[in-house]
mmCIF file of C-alpha atoms in Angstrom:
data_model
loop_
_atom_site.group_PDB
_atom_site.id
_atom_site.type_symbol
_atom_site.label_atom_id
_atom_site.label_comp_id
_atom_site.label_asym_id
_atom_site.label_seq_id
_atom_site.Cartn_x
_atom_site.Cartn_y
_atom_site.Cartn_z
ATOM 1 C CA MET A 1 -6.178 -5.538 -14.894
ATOM 2 C CA ARG A 2 -3.106 -3.763 -13.632
ATOM 3 C CA LEU A 3 -3.512 -0.001 -13.440
ATOM 4 C CA VAL A 4 -0.632 2.423 -13.018
ATOM 5 C CA THR A 5 0.091 6.078 -12.561
ATOM 6 C CA PHE A 6 3.162 6.907 -14.601
ATOM 7 C CA GLU A 7 5.216 9.861 -15.671
ATOM 8 C CA SER A 8 6.007 10.411 -19.330
ATOM 9 C CA ALA A 9 7.594 13.567 -20.726
ATOM 10 C CA GLY A 10 7.251 15.133 -17.285
ATOM 11 C CA VAL A 11 3.472 14.627 -17.097
ATOM 12 C CA ALA A 12 1.662 12.244 -14.743
ATOM 13 C CA ARG A 13 -0.790 9.965 -16.540
ATOM 14 C CA VAL A 14 -2.976 6.963 -15.746
ATOM 15 C CA GLY A 15 -2.280 3.772 -17.639
ATOM 16 C CA LEU A 16 -3.070 0.121 -18.154
ATOM 17 C CA LEU A 17 -0.188 -2.336 -17.888
ATOM 18 C CA ARG A 18 -0.419 -5.103 -20.456
ATOM 19 C CA ASN A 19 2.341 -7.372 -21.761
ATOM 20 C CA GLU A 20 5.041 -5.202 -20.133
ATOM 21 C CA ARG A 21 3.740 -2.135 -21.940
ATOM 22 C CA VAL A 22 1.895 0.856 -20.487
ATOM 23 C CA VAL A 23 -1.150 2.095 -22.382
ATOM 24 C CA ASP A 24 -2.210 5.678 -21.702
ATOM 25 C CA LEU A 25 -5.874 5.495 -20.693
ATOM 26 C CA ALA A 26 -6.600 8.892 -22.204
ATOM 27 C CA GLU A 27 -5.735 7.357 -25.581
ATOM 28 C CA LEU A 28 -7.468 4.063 -24.897
ATOM 29 C CA LEU A 29 -10.725 5.650 -23.733
ATOM 30 C CA ASP A 30 -10.411 8.641 -26.087
ATOM 31 C CA GLU A 31 -11.171 11.067 -23.268
ATOM 32 C CA PRO A 32 -9.194 12.854 -20.548
ATOM 33 C CA VAL A 33 -8.452 10.881 -17.364
ATOM 34 C CA ALA A 34 -7.569 13.325 -14.599
ATOM 35 C CA ASP A 35 -6.055 10.810 -12.186
ATOM 36 C CA MET A 36 -6.568 7.368 -10.652
ATOM 37 C CA ILE A 37 -9.154 8.628 -8.163
ATOM 38 C CA ALA A 38 -11.279 10.069 -10.986
ATOM 39 C CA LEU A 39 -10.961 6.814 -12.905
ATOM 40 C CA LEU A 40 -12.129 4.737 -9.940
ATOM 41 C CA ALA A 41 -14.961 7.121 -9.113
ATOM 42 C CA GLY A 42 -16.290 6.736 -12.650
ATOM 43 C CA GLY A 43 -16.244 2.936 -12.453
ATOM 44 C CA LEU A 44 -14.081 0.436 -14.314
ATOM 45 C CA ASP A 45 -16.678 -1.280 -16.527
ATOM 46 C CA ARG A 46 -15.980 0.875 -19.596
ATOM 47 C CA LEU A 47 -12.258 0.405 -19.128
ATOM 48 C CA ARG A 48 -12.648 -3.374 -18.995
ATOM 49 C CA THR A 49 -14.513 -3.317 -22.299
ATOM 50 C CA ALA A 50 -11.878 -1.111 -23.924
ATOM 51 C CA ALA A 51 -9.027 -3.238 -22.537
ATOM 52 C CA GLU A 52 -10.441 -6.347 -24.204
ATOM 53 C CA ALA A 53 -10.722 -4.726 -27.631
ATOM 54 C CA PRO A 54 -8.444 -6.286 -30.276
ATOM 55 C CA GLU A 55 -7.346 -2.838 -31.492
ATOM 56 C CA LEU A 56 -5.851 -1.949 -28.124
ATOM 57 C CA VAL A 57 -3.332 0.905 -28.296
ATOM 58 C CA ASP A 58 0.219 -0.497 -28.264
ATOM 59 C CA GLY A 59 1.575 1.690 -25.469
ATOM 60 C CA LEU A 60 5.090 2.349 -24.163
ATOM 61 C CA PRO A 61 7.581 -0.226 -22.873
ATOM 62 C CA LEU A 62 7.405 -0.426 -19.089
ATOM 63 C CA ASP A 63 11.121 0.277 -18.725
ATOM 64 C CA GLN A 64 10.697 3.588 -20.580
ATOM 65 C CA VAL A 65 8.287 5.169 -18.130
ATOM 66 C CA ARG A 66 8.639 6.202 -14.510
ATOM 67 C CA LEU A 67 6.044 4.580 -12.287
ATOM 68 C CA LEU A 68 4.550 6.697 -9.516
ATOM 69 C CA ALA A 69 2.413 5.415 -6.659
ATOM 70 C CA PRO A 70 -0.885 4.161 -8.141
ATOM 71 C CA LEU A 71 -2.582 6.847 -6.030
ATOM 72 C CA PRO A 72 0.011 9.600 -5.570
ATOM 73 C CA ARG A 73 -2.308 11.550 -3.254
ATOM 74 C CA PRO A 74 -5.091 9.330 -1.905
ATOM 75 C CA GLY A 75 -7.867 11.010 0.038
ATOM 76 C CA LYS A 76 -7.173 8.912 3.128
ATOM 77 C CA VAL A 77 -4.644 6.280 4.171
ATOM 78 C CA ILE A 78 -5.863 4.323 7.189
ATOM 79 C CA GLY A 79 -3.632 1.750 8.853
ATOM 80 C CA VAL A 80 -4.526 -1.182 11.071
ATOM 81 C CA GLY A 81 -2.021 -1.882 13.828
ATOM 82 C CA ARG A 82 -1.118 -5.330 15.201
ATOM 83 C CA ASN A 83 -3.503 -7.082 12.836
ATOM 84 C CA TYR A 84 -1.528 -10.310 12.423
ATOM 85 C CA GLY A 85 -1.583 -12.830 15.244
ATOM 86 C CA ALA A 86 2.126 -13.649 14.956
ATOM 87 C CA HIS A 87 3.075 -9.955 14.806
ATOM 88 C CA ALA A 88 1.076 -9.181 17.953
ATOM 89 C CA ALA A 89 2.745 -12.139 19.670
ATOM 90 C CA GLU A 90 6.279 -11.072 18.722
ATOM 91 C CA GLY A 91 5.571 -7.777 20.456
ATOM 92 C CA GLY A 92 4.292 -9.576 23.553
ATOM 93 C CA LEU A 93 0.719 -8.423 22.967
ATOM 94 C CA GLU A 94 -2.621 -10.206 22.915
ATOM 95 C CA ALA A 95 -5.048 -10.076 20.008
ATOM 96 C CA GLN A 96 -7.268 -6.995 20.129
ATOM 97 C CA GLU A 97 -11.041 -7.076 20.318
ATOM 98 C CA LYS A 98 -11.441 -4.267 17.786
ATOM 99 C CA PRO A 99 -9.156 -2.912 15.041
ATOM 100 C CA ARG A 100 -6.508 -0.462 16.221
ATOM 101 C CA LEU A 101 -6.475 2.341 13.660
ATOM 102 C CA PHE A 102 -4.101 5.154 12.756
ATOM 103 C CA THR A 103 -3.580 7.387 9.744
ATOM 104 C CA LYS A 104 -0.744 8.062 7.340
ATOM 105 C CA VAL A 105 -1.000 11.497 5.766
ATOM 106 C CA PRO A 106 -1.253 11.532 1.939
ATOM 107 C CA SER A 107 1.938 13.594 1.611
ATOM 108 C CA SER A 108 3.945 10.609 2.923
ATOM 109 C CA VAL A 109 3.146 8.571 -0.218
ATOM 110 C CA ILE A 110 5.936 7.775 -2.682
ATOM 111 C CA GLY A 111 6.108 5.375 -5.600
ATOM 112 C CA PRO A 112 8.261 2.384 -6.546
ATOM 113 C CA GLY A 113 11.963 3.184 -6.676
ATOM 114 C CA ALA A 114 11.518 6.544 -4.950
ATOM 115 C CA PRO A 115 13.747 7.083 -1.918
ATOM 116 C CA ILE A 116 12.652 6.675 1.683
ATOM 117 C CA GLU A 117 14.176 9.721 3.378
ATOM 118 C CA LYS A 118 15.658 9.019 6.803
ATOM 119 C CA PRO A 119 15.595 12.144 9.015
ATOM 120 C CA ALA A 120 18.894 12.649 10.798
ATOM 121 C CA ALA A 121 17.241 12.447 14.235
ATOM 122 C CA VAL A 122 15.516 9.132 13.479
ATOM 123 C CA THR A 123 17.620 6.126 14.496
ATOM 124 C CA LYS A 124 14.875 3.486 14.702
ATOM 125 C CA LEU A 125 13.617 3.423 11.106
ATOM 126 C CA ASP A 126 11.609 0.253 10.506
ATOM 127 C CA TRP A 127 9.773 -1.569 7.723
ATOM 128 C CA GLU A 128 6.300 -3.125 7.572
ATOM 129 C CA ALA A 129 5.215 -5.048 4.467
ATOM 130 C CA GLU A 130 1.463 -4.771 3.915
ATOM 131 C CA LEU A 131 -1.403 -5.565 1.592
ATOM 132 C CA ALA A 132 -3.179 -2.305 0.771
ATOM 133 C CA VAL A 133 -6.859 -2.208 -0.170
ATOM 134 C CA VAL A 134 -8.027 0.515 -2.552
ATOM 135 C CA VAL A 135 -11.662 1.556 -2.215
ATOM 136 C CA GLY A 136 -13.633 1.802 -5.459
ATOM 137 C CA ARG A 137 -17.117 2.755 -4.281
ATOM 138 C CA ARG A 138 -18.411 5.013 -1.527
ATOM 139 C CA MET A 139 -18.776 3.084 1.736
ATOM 140 C CA ARG A 140 -20.853 4.075 4.723
ATOM 141 C CA ASP A 141 -22.274 1.553 7.227
ATOM 142 C CA VAL A 142 -21.529 -1.339 4.888
ATOM 143 C CA PRO A 143 -21.967 -4.859 6.355
ATOM 144 C CA GLU A 144 -19.071 -7.301 6.131
ATOM 145 C CA GLU A 145 -20.793 -9.518 3.586
ATOM 146 C CA ASP A 146 -21.002 -6.590 1.120
ATOM 147 C CA ALA A 147 -17.609 -5.006 1.813
ATOM 148 C CA LEU A 148 -15.516 -6.650 -0.927
ATOM 149 C CA ALA A 149 -17.970 -5.425 -3.574
ATOM 150 C CA HIS A 150 -16.734 -1.908 -2.789
ATOM 151 C CA VAL A 151 -13.055 -2.710 -3.420
ATOM 152 C CA ALA A 152 -11.437 -1.448 -6.635
ATOM 153 C CA GLY A 153 -8.271 -3.457 -6.143
ATOM 154 C CA TYR A 154 -5.091 -4.067 -4.190
ATOM 155 C CA THR A 155 -1.530 -2.849 -4.117
ATOM 156 C CA LEU A 156 1.590 -3.112 -1.938
ATOM 157 C CA LEU A 157 2.451 -0.706 0.852
ATOM 158 C CA ASN A 158 5.455 -0.320 3.131
ATOM 159 C CA ASP A 159 4.312 1.180 6.427
ATOM 160 C CA VAL A 160 7.676 2.771 7.236
ATOM 161 C CA SER A 161 7.835 3.813 10.896
ATOM 162 C CA ALA A 162 10.076 5.883 13.185
ATOM 163 C CA ARG A 163 9.831 3.634 16.238
ATOM 164 C CA GLU A 164 11.162 6.191 18.733
ATOM 165 C CA PHE A 165 8.021 8.275 18.138
ATOM 166 C CA GLN A 166 5.789 5.218 18.218
ATOM 167 C CA PHE A 167 7.205 3.398 21.258
ATOM 168 C CA ASP A 168 9.613 5.615 23.213
ATOM 169 C CA VAL A 169 7.451 8.663 23.966
ATOM 170 C CA LYS A 170 4.307 9.090 26.051
ATOM 171 C CA PRO A 171 1.715 9.309 24.758
ATOM 172 C CA PRO A 172 2.735 7.418 21.602
ATOM 173 C CA GLN A 173 2.692 9.500 18.408
ATOM 174 C CA THR A 174 1.803 6.655 16.062
ATOM 175 C CA SER A 175 0.377 8.629 13.133
ATOM 176 C CA PHE A 176 3.292 11.082 13.247
ATOM 177 C CA ALA A 177 5.790 8.197 13.431
ATOM 178 C CA LYS A 178 4.299 6.776 10.240
ATOM 179 C CA SER A 179 3.600 9.961 8.272
ATOM 180 C CA MET A 180 6.988 11.556 7.694
ATOM 181 C CA ASP A 181 7.997 12.377 4.133
ATOM 182 C CA GLY A 182 8.486 9.197 2.113
ATOM 183 C CA PHE A 183 7.166 6.894 4.840
ATOM 184 C CA CYS A 184 4.407 5.403 2.647
ATOM 185 C CA PRO A 185 5.909 3.658 -0.387
ATOM 186 C CA MET A 186 3.066 2.251 -2.482
ATOM 187 C CA GLY A 187 2.842 0.309 -5.745
ATOM 188 C CA PRO A 188 4.044 -0.736 -8.175
ATOM 189 C CA TRP A 189 0.490 -0.906 -9.558
ATOM 190 C CA LEU A 190 -3.105 -1.516 -8.607
ATOM 191 C CA VAL A 191 -4.367 -5.047 -9.334
ATOM 192 C CA THR A 192 -8.133 -4.935 -9.814
ATOM 193 C CA ALA A 193 -10.307 -6.913 -7.435
ATOM 194 C CA ASP A 194 -11.527 -9.350 -10.091
ATOM 195 C CA GLU A 195 -7.973 -10.726 -10.293
ATOM 196 C CA LEU A 196 -7.759 -11.207 -6.500
ATOM 197 C CA PRO A 197 -11.229 -12.331 -5.396
ATOM 198 C CA ASP A 198 -9.926 -13.677 -2.069
ATOM 199 C CA PRO A 199 -7.451 -11.388 -0.277
ATOM 200 C CA GLY A 200 -7.406 -13.737 2.704
ATOM 201 C CA HIS A 201 -4.734 -16.130 1.424
ATOM 202 C CA LEU A 202 -1.812 -14.071 0.116
ATOM 203 C CA GLN A 203 1.859 -14.465 1.001
ATOM 204 C CA VAL A 204 3.401 -11.199 2.259
ATOM 205 C CA ARG A 205 7.185 -10.855 2.287
ATOM 206 C CA CYS A 206 9.784 -8.191 2.985
ATOM 207 C CA ARG A 207 13.475 -8.276 2.125
ATOM 208 C CA VAL A 208 16.145 -5.817 3.237
ATOM 209 C CA ASN A 209 19.241 -5.868 1.029
ATOM 210 C CA GLY A 210 18.036 -9.242 -0.273
ATOM 211 C CA GLU A 211 17.676 -10.823 3.180
ATOM 212 C CA LEU A 212 14.217 -12.192 3.968
ATOM 213 C CA MET A 213 12.847 -10.397 7.037
ATOM 214 C CA GLN A 214 9.102 -11.039 6.836
ATOM 215 C CA ASP A 215 7.282 -14.029 5.397
ATOM 216 C CA GLY A 216 3.657 -14.232 6.485
ATOM 217 C CA ASN A 217 0.210 -14.820 5.044
ATOM 218 C CA THR A 218 -2.942 -12.739 5.150
ATOM 219 C CA ASP A 219 -4.750 -15.761 6.612
ATOM 220 C CA ASP A 220 -3.076 -14.743 9.914
ATOM 221 C CA MET A 221 -5.018 -11.464 10.005
ATOM 222 C CA ILE A 222 -6.981 -10.973 13.214
ATOM 223 C CA PHE A 223 -9.447 -8.784 11.310
ATOM 224 C CA PRO A 224 -9.787 -9.856 7.647
ATOM 225 C CA VAL A 225 -10.266 -7.315 4.881
ATOM 226 C CA PRO A 226 -14.111 -7.352 4.896
ATOM 227 C CA ALA A 227 -14.181 -6.879 8.669
ATOM 228 C CA ILE A 228 -11.782 -3.913 8.505
ATOM 229 C CA LEU A 229 -13.714 -2.153 5.744
ATOM 230 C CA SER A 230 -17.052 -2.666 7.457
ATOM 231 C CA TYR A 231 -15.721 -1.470 10.812
ATOM 232 C CA VAL A 232 -14.165 1.714 9.415
ATOM 233 C CA SER A 233 -17.300 2.510 7.386
ATOM 234 C CA ARG A 234 -19.370 2.595 10.582
ATOM 235 C CA TYR A 235 -17.485 5.680 11.722
ATOM 236 C CA MET A 236 -16.221 7.456 8.588
ATOM 237 C CA THR A 237 -17.219 7.416 4.954
ATOM 238 C CA LEU A 238 -14.750 5.707 2.663
ATOM 239 C CA GLU A 239 -14.517 7.124 -0.839
ATOM 240 C CA PRO A 240 -13.045 5.978 -4.166
ATOM 241 C CA GLY A 241 -9.254 6.076 -3.947
ATOM 242 C CA ASP A 242 -9.042 5.772 -0.167
ATOM 243 C CA VAL A 243 -6.424 3.244 0.957
ATOM 244 C CA ILE A 244 -6.508 0.785 3.854
ATOM 245 C CA ALA A 245 -3.137 -0.621 4.998
ATOM 246 C CA THR A 246 -4.200 -3.940 6.508
ATOM 247 C CA GLY A 247 -1.344 -4.688 8.912
ATOM 248 C CA THR A 248 1.990 -6.477 8.777
ATOM 249 C CA PRO A 249 3.239 -10.012 9.515
ATOM 250 C CA GLU A 250 5.879 -10.818 12.108
ATOM 251 C CA GLY A 251 9.509 -9.967 11.413
ATOM 252 C CA VAL A 252 9.697 -6.196 11.787
ATOM 253 C CA GLY A 253 13.024 -4.783 12.896
ATOM 254 C CA ALA A 254 11.926 -3.461 16.279
ATOM 255 C CA PHE A 255 11.015 -6.896 17.649
ATOM 256 C CA ARG A 256 14.116 -8.734 16.469
ATOM 257 C CA LYS A 257 16.716 -9.762 19.037
ATOM 258 C CA PRO A 258 18.715 -7.606 18.809
ATOM 259 C CA PRO A 259 16.594 -5.017 16.960
ATOM 260 C CA VAL A 260 17.518 -4.234 13.358
ATOM 261 C CA TYR A 261 16.755 -0.857 11.804
ATOM 262 C CA LEU A 262 17.038 0.579 8.312
ATOM 263 C CA GLN A 263 20.196 2.498 7.457
ATOM 264 C CA VAL A 264 21.102 4.892 4.683
ATOM 265 C CA GLY A 265 22.034 2.797 1.642
ATOM 266 C CA ASP A 266 19.636 -0.075 2.413
ATOM 267 C CA ARG A 267 17.083 -1.307 -0.098
ATOM 268 C CA VAL A 268 13.680 -2.559 1.063
ATOM 269 C CA ALA A 269 11.510 -4.830 -1.086
ATOM 270 C CA VAL A 270 7.887 -5.710 -0.287
ATOM 271 C CA GLU A 271 6.357 -8.599 -2.207
ATOM 272 C CA ILE A 272 3.028 -10.328 -2.705
ATOM 273 C CA PRO A 273 3.483 -12.732 -5.644
ATOM 274 C CA GLU A 274 -0.019 -12.118 -7.025
ATOM 275 C CA ILE A 275 0.684 -8.378 -7.129
ATOM 276 C CA GLY A 276 4.417 -7.873 -7.630
ATOM 277 C CA VAL A 277 7.384 -6.261 -5.874
ATOM 278 C CA LEU A 278 7.718 -2.772 -4.419
ATOM 279 C CA GLU A 279 11.345 -1.753 -3.854
ATOM 280 C CA ASN A 280 12.731 1.490 -2.425
ATOM 281 C CA PRO A 281 16.185 2.706 -1.344
ATOM 282 C CA VAL A 282 16.872 4.477 1.944
ATOM 283 C CA ILE A 283 18.677 7.826 1.736
ATOM 284 C CA GLU A 284 19.530 10.592 4.178
ATOM 285 C CA ARG A 285 16.900 13.297 4.292
ATOM 286 C CA GLY A 286 17.959 15.970 1.836
ATOM 287 C CA GLY A 287 20.382 13.566 0.142
ATOM 288 C CA ARG A 288 20.318 11.987 -3.284
ATOM 289 C CA THR A 289 19.154 8.585 -4.472
#
């Protein structure tokens, strides 16, 4: 299933995407659905049964609704730095023994098509195409072999970063560099885990103004998805709707020779074929799309 958060008539709703149409889950389930987090916390079994019913509500054409991030305000967004072997190598770094974690604050999340705002003082604005894991069940001290059973699904995430705050200051301000307004594009929808049983072999790409910048595969992850989830759950409880950004392949702007950074007017597209495409324009902070 593909689950969306969408805006219709000025109201945010949770929907099911089917045949290029968006079905309001409140109508499909005949009960209120507060948001995506509430839906995941209640489990998806009833939704699967309703989605397979022949009398499924017709829904609205996809091009007539505005998609928001699948989780407009997740409880937590946890990132894993330098988690691809080739990406670590392009930065002249060795593989780490344990995951290197940071956070992106929930207020940085935006949806597909929404603008990435470039602050005037930021000159080293960079992209990072990532597979994002959405937690579906509470996780605490979960072993690796059980971790994927706690996943609700997957989406795309662009870990936008202000590199001057990440690399040029001491000590590095990684979470701040990655948590500015609009620095966490996510979407366009959540693909449930039953459609992607193996997240370890997915092509991850990023294009800037149509030019291919990143083209990697999740099989290059130093810490695969189950290992990341298990590791994090040893130290903090993961809850339904929490998001894990699993790292980015090689090809980010900062490590190109010469470096390439995002400019106002650019368009950034993140793609995993099994999920879709997440595209966002870059605008000046306080400007218009």
